[in-house]
XYZ file of C-alpha atoms in Angstrom:
623
model
C -32.864 -5.369 77.324
C -36.505 -5.813 76.371
C -38.900 -3.657 75.899
C -43.081 -4.172 76.225
C -43.502 -5.057 72.540
C -46.680 -2.068 73.219
C -43.367 0.376 73.717
C -41.771 -0.478 70.061
C -44.395 0.004 68.757
C -46.069 3.234 70.081
C -42.159 4.681 69.811
C -42.089 8.033 67.428
C -40.067 7.479 63.776
C -37.018 9.596 64.761
C -35.352 11.938 62.499
C -31.990 12.043 61.174
C -28.869 13.706 59.451
C -25.847 12.483 58.233
C -22.550 13.655 58.195
C -19.773 12.243 56.670
C -16.740 14.100 57.056
C -14.285 13.472 54.053
C -11.236 10.671 53.840
C -8.941 13.445 51.275
C -9.132 11.440 48.443
C -11.570 12.057 46.089
C -13.244 8.286 45.492
C -12.472 6.872 48.462
C -15.119 9.496 49.711
C -17.834 8.640 46.807
C -17.411 5.294 47.739
C -18.651 6.057 51.156
C -21.200 8.047 50.428
C -22.626 5.141 48.333
C -21.640 2.062 51.347
C -23.613 4.365 53.670
C -27.168 3.266 54.289
C -28.034 5.771 56.703
C -27.114 9.309 53.997
C -28.891 6.674 51.046
C -31.957 5.816 52.731
C -32.837 9.199 55.795
C -34.751 10.717 53.410
C -37.383 7.854 52.434
C -39.846 6.899 55.122
C -39.602 7.831 58.930
C -37.886 4.826 60.906
C -38.370 3.875 64.136
C -35.560 4.691 66.633
C -34.768 1.483 67.293
C -34.807 0.838 62.650
C -32.351 3.105 63.380
C -29.750 2.353 65.595
C -29.420 -1.166 63.165
C -29.241 0.898 60.142
C -25.897 2.681 61.645
C -24.816 -0.656 63.629
C -25.037 -1.489 59.354
C -22.747 0.573 58.824
C -19.557 0.001 60.209
C -19.216 -3.177 57.996
C -20.302 -1.247 55.318
C -17.590 1.164 55.802
C -15.463 -1.182 56.558
C -15.680 -2.793 53.032
C -15.580 0.712 51.341
C -13.136 1.259 53.114
C -11.275 -2.206 52.165
C -11.764 -1.900 48.288
C -9.185 0.605 48.396
C -6.717 -0.896 49.502
C -7.281 0.769 53.245
C -7.632 -3.302 55.118
C -7.330 -1.112 58.842
C -9.370 1.580 59.336
C -11.186 3.073 62.102
C -14.568 3.565 62.170
C -16.173 6.200 64.349
C -19.690 7.157 63.791
C -21.151 9.357 66.945
C -24.926 10.543 67.068
C -26.030 14.127 68.739
C -28.907 15.986 69.442
C -30.267 18.294 67.902
C -31.725 21.801 69.058
C -33.445 21.683 72.611
C -31.737 21.106 75.306
C -32.813 17.687 77.990
C -31.436 15.657 80.427
C -30.227 13.005 78.308
C -26.016 12.354 77.152
C -25.573 15.190 74.494
C -24.104 12.083 72.054
C -23.606 8.395 72.205
C -21.030 6.515 69.944
C -23.103 3.510 67.306
C -21.259 1.184 68.919
C -22.115 1.959 72.924
C -25.045 -0.709 73.283
C -27.564 2.013 75.352
C -28.201 3.877 71.516
C -31.578 1.932 71.291
C -33.256 3.333 74.714
C -31.289 6.351 74.532
C -32.545 7.223 70.439
C -36.294 5.710 72.732
C -36.327 8.748 74.692
C -36.049 11.887 72.833
C -38.663 13.569 72.827
C -40.618 13.083 69.676
C -40.267 15.971 66.836
C -36.204 16.290 67.769
C -33.640 15.508 64.978
C -30.171 13.864 65.919
C -27.133 14.356 63.449
C -25.348 11.484 63.478
C -21.618 12.100 62.006
C -19.855 9.092 60.130
C -16.284 9.660 60.982
C -13.139 6.977 58.782
C -10.059 7.164 59.344
C -8.050 5.324 56.868
C -4.989 3.565 58.441
C -1.894 2.853 56.320
C -2.560 1.883 52.650
C -1.703 -2.229 52.792
C 0.448 -3.149 49.330
C 0.271 -6.628 47.744
C 3.099 -9.172 48.496
C 3.002 -12.637 47.295
C 1.444 -13.178 44.206
C 0.466 -16.570 43.266
C -0.364 -18.901 40.387
C -1.956 -22.683 41.963
C -2.363 -24.748 38.511
C -5.628 -27.166 38.922
C -4.311 -29.039 35.923
C -4.532 -32.722 38.002
C -1.506 -32.906 37.953
C -0.855 -31.762 42.236
C 0.579 -28.940 40.605
C 0.964 -26.325 44.032
C 2.072 -22.111 43.893
C 3.972 -20.778 41.088
C 5.802 -18.082 41.029
C 4.224 -16.067 38.242
C 6.088 -15.551 34.842
C 6.728 -12.833 32.474
C 3.991 -13.128 30.069
C 1.598 -14.319 33.432
C 1.897 -11.168 34.865
C 2.238 -8.473 32.486
C -1.583 -10.789 31.816
C -2.559 -10.465 35.246
C -1.547 -6.175 35.159
C -0.202 -6.268 39.130
C 2.817 -6.372 40.644
C 4.730 -6.651 44.234
C 3.796 -3.664 45.849
C 1.602 -1.801 43.709
C -1.381 -0.706 46.906
C -3.825 -3.715 47.284
C -6.865 -1.936 46.017
C -9.907 -4.531 45.474
C -10.890 -3.945 41.919
C -7.257 -3.965 40.741
C -6.647 -8.312 42.461
C -10.046 -9.014 41.004
C -9.501 -7.615 37.958
C -6.802 -9.792 37.241
C -7.851 -12.039 36.786
C -10.681 -11.777 34.828
C -7.506 -10.723 32.636
C -5.064 -13.860 33.043
C -8.699 -15.585 31.619
C -9.693 -13.707 28.999
C -5.240 -13.859 27.882
C -5.565 -18.176 28.739
C -8.406 -17.673 25.315
C -6.739 -14.564 23.344
C -4.145 -17.750 23.371
C -6.529 -20.915 22.555
C -7.837 -22.416 25.795
C -11.176 -21.316 24.571
C -12.302 -23.905 28.178
C -9.579 -21.531 30.640
C -10.974 -19.990 33.683
C -9.651 -18.239 36.571
C -10.956 -18.632 39.869
C -11.948 -15.965 42.530
C -8.597 -15.218 44.097
C -7.631 -15.826 47.613
C -6.037 -12.909 49.853
C -4.399 -13.222 53.092
C -3.440 -10.787 55.303
C -0.415 -9.428 56.780
C -1.158 -6.902 59.463
C 2.749 -6.340 59.449
C 4.037 -5.711 57.297
C 1.152 -4.475 56.197
C 0.603 -6.375 52.755
C -2.435 -8.479 50.926
C -1.171 -12.336 49.645
C -2.746 -13.469 46.796
C -3.586 -16.447 45.060
C -5.586 -17.289 41.797
C -6.653 -20.934 40.919
C -5.963 -21.572 37.097
C -7.236 -24.030 34.376
C -6.315 -23.648 30.737
C -7.812 -25.975 29.196
C -6.096 -27.177 25.862
C -5.569 -25.263 22.860
C -8.569 -25.318 20.236
C -9.492 -23.708 16.951
C -12.685 -22.859 16.080
C -15.572 -25.561 14.644
C -18.336 -25.015 12.533
C -20.227 -22.122 12.589
C -23.913 -21.809 12.562
C -26.034 -19.970 11.772
C -29.686 -18.708 12.217
C -32.555 -15.958 12.224
C -32.118 -15.380 8.902
C -35.602 -14.966 6.281
C -33.775 -12.472 3.675
C -30.308 -12.515 4.030
C -28.673 -15.233 1.910
C -26.466 -17.568 4.174
C -23.730 -18.231 1.424
C -23.257 -15.380 1.081
C -22.564 -13.943 5.883
C -20.550 -16.916 5.440
C -18.369 -15.262 2.535
C -18.108 -12.205 4.537
C -16.842 -13.702 7.638
C -13.493 -13.281 9.366
C -12.948 -15.712 11.051
C -13.341 -19.606 9.390
C -13.286 -23.327 11.257
C -9.620 -24.435 11.876
C -8.628 -21.115 13.152
C -6.509 -20.818 16.584
C -9.138 -20.314 18.617
C -9.484 -16.159 20.086
C -11.781 -14.404 21.218
C -10.849 -10.594 20.126
C -11.010 -12.027 15.941
C -14.405 -13.749 16.858
C -16.294 -10.482 18.511
C -14.163 -8.865 15.517
C -15.814 -11.051 12.880
C -18.926 -10.488 15.478
C -19.306 -6.725 14.233
C -17.999 -6.787 10.619
C -21.573 -9.066 10.750
C -23.673 -5.881 12.834
C -22.149 -2.999 10.677
C -23.768 -4.494 7.049
C -26.815 -2.963 8.130
C -29.166 -5.426 7.819
C -28.607 -7.134 11.097
C -30.300 -5.727 14.508
C -28.304 -7.641 16.625
C -25.653 -9.920 15.497
C -24.744 -12.872 18.677
C -21.463 -15.232 18.495
C -21.682 -17.809 21.149
C -19.131 -21.358 22.386
C -21.156 -23.493 20.860
C -19.569 -26.727 23.760
C -18.484 -30.021 24.169
C -15.736 -29.668 22.828
C -15.206 -32.292 19.044
C -12.895 -34.551 19.683
C -10.197 -32.451 17.195
C -11.054 -29.885 19.935
C -12.520 -27.448 18.247
C -14.966 -25.580 19.299
C -18.412 -25.125 17.951
C -19.564 -21.633 18.161
C -22.963 -20.631 16.794
C -23.906 -17.185 14.943
C -27.664 -16.189 15.770
C -28.486 -13.224 14.011
C -31.431 -10.659 13.915
C -32.978 -8.762 10.939
C -33.501 -5.178 11.115
C -36.626 -3.370 9.348
C -35.364 -3.252 5.328
C -37.203 -0.315 3.909
C -37.411 3.005 5.015
C -38.500 6.296 5.121
C -36.978 9.627 6.238
C -37.098 13.685 5.392
C -34.065 15.884 5.032
C -34.158 19.261 4.835
C -31.327 22.445 5.674
C -31.049 25.881 4.622
C -28.395 28.697 3.682
C -29.291 32.149 2.973
C -27.249 31.387 -0.718
C -28.447 28.268 -2.045
C -32.385 28.284 0.033
C -33.820 25.944 1.552
C -33.445 21.760 -0.339
C -36.007 20.038 0.899
C -37.057 16.336 0.226
C -37.765 12.723 0.696
C -36.166 8.388 0.397
C -37.023 5.628 0.460
C -34.241 3.096 1.575
C -34.862 -0.855 1.192
C -31.529 -2.347 2.901
C -31.676 -6.018 1.128
C -33.082 -5.426 -1.823
C -32.100 -8.893 -2.983
C -30.502 -10.687 -0.644
C -27.203 -9.502 -0.112
C -27.248 -5.722 1.889
C -27.294 -5.036 -1.451
C -28.524 -0.740 -1.397
C -30.938 0.601 -2.516
C -32.425 4.126 -2.310
C -34.349 6.853 -4.022
C -34.211 11.020 -2.942
C -36.288 13.363 -4.511
C -35.257 17.167 -2.875
C -36.836 20.209 -4.034
C -33.507 22.570 -4.268
C -33.806 26.574 -4.577
C -36.969 27.614 -1.617
C -34.626 31.613 -2.149
C -31.485 32.129 -1.765
C -28.454 34.755 -2.364
C -27.801 32.866 -5.284
C -30.792 30.660 -6.551
C -32.965 32.411 -9.495
C -34.939 29.896 -8.682
C -36.666 27.133 -7.672
C -34.412 23.595 -9.246
C -34.851 19.345 -7.826
C -32.948 16.909 -7.008
C -33.245 13.546 -8.368
C -31.827 10.258 -8.186
C -31.911 6.593 -7.469
C -28.494 4.813 -5.800
C -27.277 1.751 -5.801
C -24.773 0.146 -3.497
C -23.729 -3.466 -3.500
C -20.913 -4.555 -0.954
C -18.149 -7.194 -1.946
C -18.704 -5.847 -4.718
C -15.791 -8.687 -7.082
C -13.880 -9.289 -3.251
C -14.279 -8.478 0.441
C -13.946 -4.470 1.607
C -15.367 -3.191 -2.246
C -18.532 -2.504 -3.191
C -19.830 -0.989 -6.109
C -22.130 2.096 -6.479
C -24.821 2.462 -8.751
C -26.007 5.725 -8.998
C -29.320 7.975 -12.288
C -29.534 11.104 -11.345
C -31.280 13.965 -12.764
C -30.420 17.854 -11.541
C -32.222 21.200 -11.923
C -30.779 24.189 -10.312
C -31.116 27.453 -11.217
C -28.435 29.215 -10.287
C -26.849 32.963 -11.422
C -23.567 31.771 -12.859
C -25.678 29.148 -14.932
C -28.629 27.400 -15.267
C -28.336 23.942 -15.560
C -30.813 21.097 -16.613
C -29.216 17.182 -16.434
C -28.941 13.798 -16.277
C -26.287 12.174 -15.437
C -25.201 8.152 -14.867
C -22.676 6.865 -12.760
C -20.807 3.279 -11.982
C -17.741 2.974 -9.417
C -15.945 0.811 -7.335
C -14.835 1.395 -3.679
C -12.214 0.264 -2.342
C -10.900 -0.961 1.041
C -7.468 -0.452 1.182
C -6.657 -1.601 5.241
C -8.427 0.898 7.972
C -7.478 4.641 6.456
C -6.740 4.083 3.546
C -9.625 4.332 0.503
C -9.275 3.780 -2.981
C -13.236 4.806 -5.862
C -12.313 4.822 -9.344
C -15.809 5.193 -11.297
C -17.154 5.627 -14.945
C -19.415 9.318 -15.698
C -21.161 9.800 -18.235
C -24.034 13.448 -17.652
C -25.966 14.714 -20.380
C -26.883 18.288 -20.557
C -28.414 21.827 -21.258
C -26.278 25.240 -19.938
C -27.497 28.898 -20.551
C -24.883 31.000 -19.397
C -26.070 34.287 -19.932
C -28.382 34.347 -23.003
C -26.058 31.849 -24.501
C -27.180 27.922 -24.116
C -25.128 25.638 -24.642
C -26.046 21.187 -24.931
C -22.916 19.411 -23.505
C -22.253 15.339 -23.218
C -19.580 15.407 -21.385
C -18.071 11.152 -21.008
C -15.385 10.841 -17.004
C -13.455 8.379 -15.303
C -12.444 10.013 -11.848
C -9.529 8.788 -9.543
C -10.117 9.551 -6.351
C -8.227 8.687 -2.729
C -8.709 8.890 0.530
C -7.161 8.410 3.647
C -8.391 9.439 7.310
C -6.993 8.722 11.300
C -9.986 9.955 12.420
C -10.778 7.257 14.316
C -14.608 8.026 13.338
C -17.795 5.694 12.246
C -20.254 7.798 11.661
C -18.659 10.726 8.952
C -21.429 13.356 10.229
C -19.582 12.576 13.765
C -17.849 16.153 15.502
C -13.672 14.932 14.714
C -11.412 15.708 17.896
C -7.693 14.214 16.796
C -6.236 13.197 13.249
C -6.357 13.323 9.071
C -8.615 13.904 7.116
C -7.196 13.649 3.620
C -8.820 13.500 0.057
C -7.628 13.535 -3.284
C -9.400 12.919 -6.678
C -7.861 12.808 -11.002
C -10.438 13.027 -12.700
C -10.223 12.728 -17.510
C -12.479 14.173 -19.254
C -14.290 14.302 -22.476
C -16.872 17.068 -23.808
C -18.534 16.134 -26.720
C -19.070 18.676 -28.780
C -18.192 20.460 -31.591
C -15.628 17.946 -31.372
C -13.719 15.740 -28.820
C -11.603 18.315 -26.048
C -10.095 16.658 -23.175
C -8.719 18.202 -20.175
C -8.723 16.925 -16.222
C -9.441 17.863 -13.331
C -6.875 17.305 -10.541
C -8.738 18.708 -6.307
C -7.956 18.076 -2.902
C -8.087 18.874 0.383
C -6.762 17.574 3.377
C -8.479 18.492 7.090
C -6.616 18.149 11.060
C -7.610 18.229 14.786
C -6.102 19.584 17.632
C -7.689 18.539 20.711
C -6.696 21.858 23.614
C -6.444 18.670 26.191
C -3.091 17.874 25.077
C -1.905 21.577 26.150
C -3.584 20.815 29.711
C -6.045 23.743 29.243
C -9.049 21.364 28.806
C -11.612 18.429 28.694
C -10.893 15.375 26.603
C -12.784 16.086 23.145
C -14.071 20.222 24.557
C -11.979 22.159 22.941
C -11.094 21.314 19.154
C -9.362 23.623 16.747
C -9.612 22.592 13.127
C -8.309 23.632 11.283
C -8.889 22.757 6.466
C -7.014 22.965 3.107
C -8.443 23.111 -0.770
C -6.982 22.877 -3.717
C -7.522 22.873 -7.532
C -7.137 22.803 -10.521
C -8.248 22.349 -14.962
C -5.481 21.035 -16.895
C -5.743 20.881 -20.559
C -8.006 24.231 -20.975
C -8.782 27.573 -20.805
C -11.606 28.509 -18.744
C -14.035 28.951 -21.751
C -12.393 25.871 -23.358
C -14.314 23.518 -20.821
C -19.118 23.986 -19.539
C -19.873 26.089 -16.310
C -20.996 23.211 -14.510
C -17.337 21.633 -14.799
C -15.551 25.128 -13.440
C -14.232 25.607 -10.860
C -16.029 28.011 -8.392
C -15.905 28.673 -3.829
C -18.024 30.709 -1.732
C -20.077 29.001 0.812
C -20.555 26.506 3.637
C -18.407 24.184 1.778
C -15.435 26.782 0.975
C -14.941 30.205 2.225
C -18.438 31.427 4.389
C -19.552 34.640 4.075
C -19.616 34.643 0.611
C -22.667 33.135 -1.617
C -21.907 29.945 -3.459
C -19.606 30.945 -6.059
C -19.171 34.050 -4.987
C -16.142 33.563 -4.509
C -13.490 34.587 -8.727
C -14.201 36.845 -11.530
C -17.828 37.769 -12.237
C -18.874 38.655 -16.056
C -18.917 42.740 -16.566
C -22.056 44.771 -14.312
C -22.986 41.528 -13.042
C -23.205 39.328 -9.814
C -22.566 35.870 -11.720
C -19.634 33.512 -10.866
C -17.723 32.949 -14.329
C -15.889 30.904 -12.370
C -12.239 29.708 -12.988
C -9.712 26.441 -13.568
C -7.541 26.973 -10.187
C -9.025 27.575 -6.348
C -7.857 27.484 -3.268
C -9.442 27.779 -0.018
C -8.284 27.421 3.689
C -10.418 27.509 7.546
C -9.032 28.185 10.375
C -11.937 26.660 13.028
C -12.676 26.886 17.028
C -14.285 24.387 18.433
C -16.104 24.807 21.763
C -18.690 22.005 24.145
C -20.437 23.677 26.385
C -22.178 21.940 28.962
C -23.204 17.858 27.952
C -25.481 18.995 24.861
C -23.761 22.410 23.267
C -20.999 24.544 21.789
C -20.419 26.959 19.729
C -17.648 27.692 16.358
C -15.677 30.189 15.871
C -13.710 29.956 12.118
C -12.575 32.051 9.664
C -12.599 31.522 5.799
C -9.755 32.070 2.649
C -9.674 31.673 -0.604
C -9.513 32.440 -4.648
C -10.159 31.361 -7.723
C -7.994 32.785 -10.785
C -8.654 31.423 -14.195
C -5.205 30.111 -15.201
C -4.206 25.682 -14.162
C -1.854 27.573 -11.256
C -3.713 27.537 -7.668
C -2.332 30.286 -5.286
C -4.247 33.607 -8.005
C -6.857 35.220 -8.330
C -8.128 38.223 -5.820
C -8.657 36.829 -1.956
C -11.477 36.765 -0.237
C -11.481 36.267 3.536
C -14.683 35.587 5.453
C -15.467 35.167 9.642
C -17.954 33.693 12.015
C -19.845 31.977 14.737
C -21.268 29.243 15.407
C -23.973 27.482 17.712
C -23.726 23.837 17.786
C -26.946 21.139 20.001
C -25.345 18.425 20.205
C -27.724 14.794 18.507
C -27.244 10.960 19.546
C -27.640 11.342 15.512
C -24.574 14.254 14.680
C -24.429 18.004 16.319
C -27.063 20.491 14.070
C -25.690 23.692 13.355
C -26.076 26.929 12.930
C -23.399 29.720 11.753
C -23.070 33.515 10.719
C -20.741 34.609 8.677
C -19.809 38.095 6.694
C -17.400 39.030 4.277
C -14.702 41.198 5.050
C -13.812 42.271 1.676
C -17.542 41.920 0.444
C -17.124 42.069 -3.701
C -19.792 44.673 -5.582
C -22.627 43.252 -5.895
C -21.669 40.889 -2.979
C -24.080 39.353 0.700
C -23.600 41.461 3.015
C -23.957 38.030 5.659
C -24.820 34.166 5.700
C -26.625 32.058 7.615
C -25.954 28.387 7.160
C -28.265 26.021 9.267
C -26.863 22.311 8.800
C -25.783 18.431 10.061
C -22.767 17.614 11.188
C -19.742 19.868 11.023
C -18.712 22.056 7.580
C -14.729 19.814 7.857
C-alpha cells in the first residue's frame, strides 16, 4: 500500500513501551533483552508509526538469532501491539506480522501510547550431532572423525547443547592447541553447520590448516633507550631453536613486563618462516617513568603518626636496578612513644644478581625512636640475597651490622651487633601484590638469626622466629559468593637461644602488642614490665595468635571482626608468661592498590597502666 509523502512526513510520533515475557532461563532472557531494538531504542527519541513497524519486523530476526545462539533453532516468536488508554474504533491489538500494522499504527490518535509485548517460546533445544574435521593440507583429505586429542582440544562433544558460543570457541581452542604443539601457522576456519530438524541436532564441520611444526627464530628487541638490551636478552626465558609455544612466549613477555621498568611489552610473530622452519619474533618495549616520588603515612594510637616521602629511581644503572631513598618522621603522638623520631634509609635492589631469580638487596638506615620501652639511636648496614625457589618458595641470606646507643630506665649503653639472618617463606595465596587481601592459601615465614654483641667482650645469641597464616573462603561451605566472606588465622612464635633477657640489647629482645601481634594493647605493651611503670622489659620467648572474619560489603566496602591473644616470657621456651587477649572490629575501603584499613581494638584483660583501647589506620590487611 502506498501513502502520500505528506501523510508519512506529517505522521505524529508514536510512543510505546515494550514488555518481554520471560522464557524461564535467565541468561537467555538477558540475551533476548539485549538483542531487542524495540527495548533498547524506546527511550531514545520519537519514532514515526512506520519506523516503529520497521523495528517490530527487524526484532523477529534479532530475537531468533539470540535464541539460536543458545541452541534453540526451532523457536516461535510472537510480537503483539496493543492500544493503551482511551478506547476508539480501532482493533484492540495487532500482530507484528500483520501487513496492516503500519496503517493501524498511523490511525492511532495523537498522544495515545501502545504496548508492545514480545513472547518468545524456546522450543526443544538442539544438540550437537556429528562433529568432524576437514584437513586442508592440499592432499584432498576429506572429513575425518575426531581423534581423542582433537576432541579434548575442541572442548565440545556429541550430545551437548548446540550453543553458538561453544561451537565457535571450540575452533579457537583447537587452533590454540595446535599452536601450542608448535604449529605456528595453524588456522581453524569458521565452522560450517547443518541443522537436522528431524533429530533436533546440529552437525558441525571444522576446516583445519595445521601447517608445519616450527621453532623460534631470531628475536629482535626494540624500543629500549635506558635499558641494556644485553640484560634483557639474558633475562628472557625463550631462546632461538626452542619449540614455538604461545604460552611460553606469553610467559616470557609477562616476566619482562614485571621487572617494573617497562610500561608496555609486546611480542609478535615476524613472518615469513625461515628456510629452517623457524618463526622470527619481534619484541617491542615502552619504557616507563624512571623517577617516582611517593608520600607515606600511617597512624595508630600506640605508635602515633608517621609521615614522610620517598624518591625512587627504577632503572638507575640500566639493568632494572632500583634505588629508593626514604625519610620518615615517626612518633607523632602515641601512647607507646615519648617523642618524635625518624627513620631514614636508602635501599638498592639489583635483580638477577649472579643468576636469574636471585636479587641483591642493600640497605643503609638511620633510626631514632623514643619508645617507652627504650630510647634508641642506631645506624644499620645490611646486604643480602633473596632467591626464588620455584613458584611458592623463597630463601634469603643476609649480613647485618648495627651500631646503636640505647637508654633504658636511665641506663645508657652503646652496642655493636653483627648478625647473619637466614630466612625462608612459602606463599600459596597466588597474589602478586602483598597488600591485596588473601582469600585462600597459606603463608609461612621462618628465620634464624645468629648474632654477636661486641661489647664487654663478645656474647652470642640466636633469635628464631616463625609465623604462619591461612585463609578460608566461606564460599566452600556454600554460604557466600567467592571472595566475599573469609576467615583468616595467624600464629606467631619466637625464641632467643643462648642468652638471658638482660644479656642481650633491648632492641633484640622479643615483644608483643600492637597491630603486628596483639591488637588492643599498645606496641610492646604485652609482657613483663619494670615495677611501677609501663616500660616493657622484653623477653626471650613470645607467641601470639589471631582469628579474623572479613566480609566484603557492596562493591568497595568491607568489615572485619577479630580476636588476638599473645604472651611474652623470660625463658627460651614459648607459651610462657601472662596471656593477654584483645578483640575488635574494623572497616575496609577497597582501592585499586589495596584496602584502606581502620581497626579499633580493646583489651579483654588489660594490665595495670595499659591503654583502654587502640585505633589502627593503614593500607592493606594486618596479615
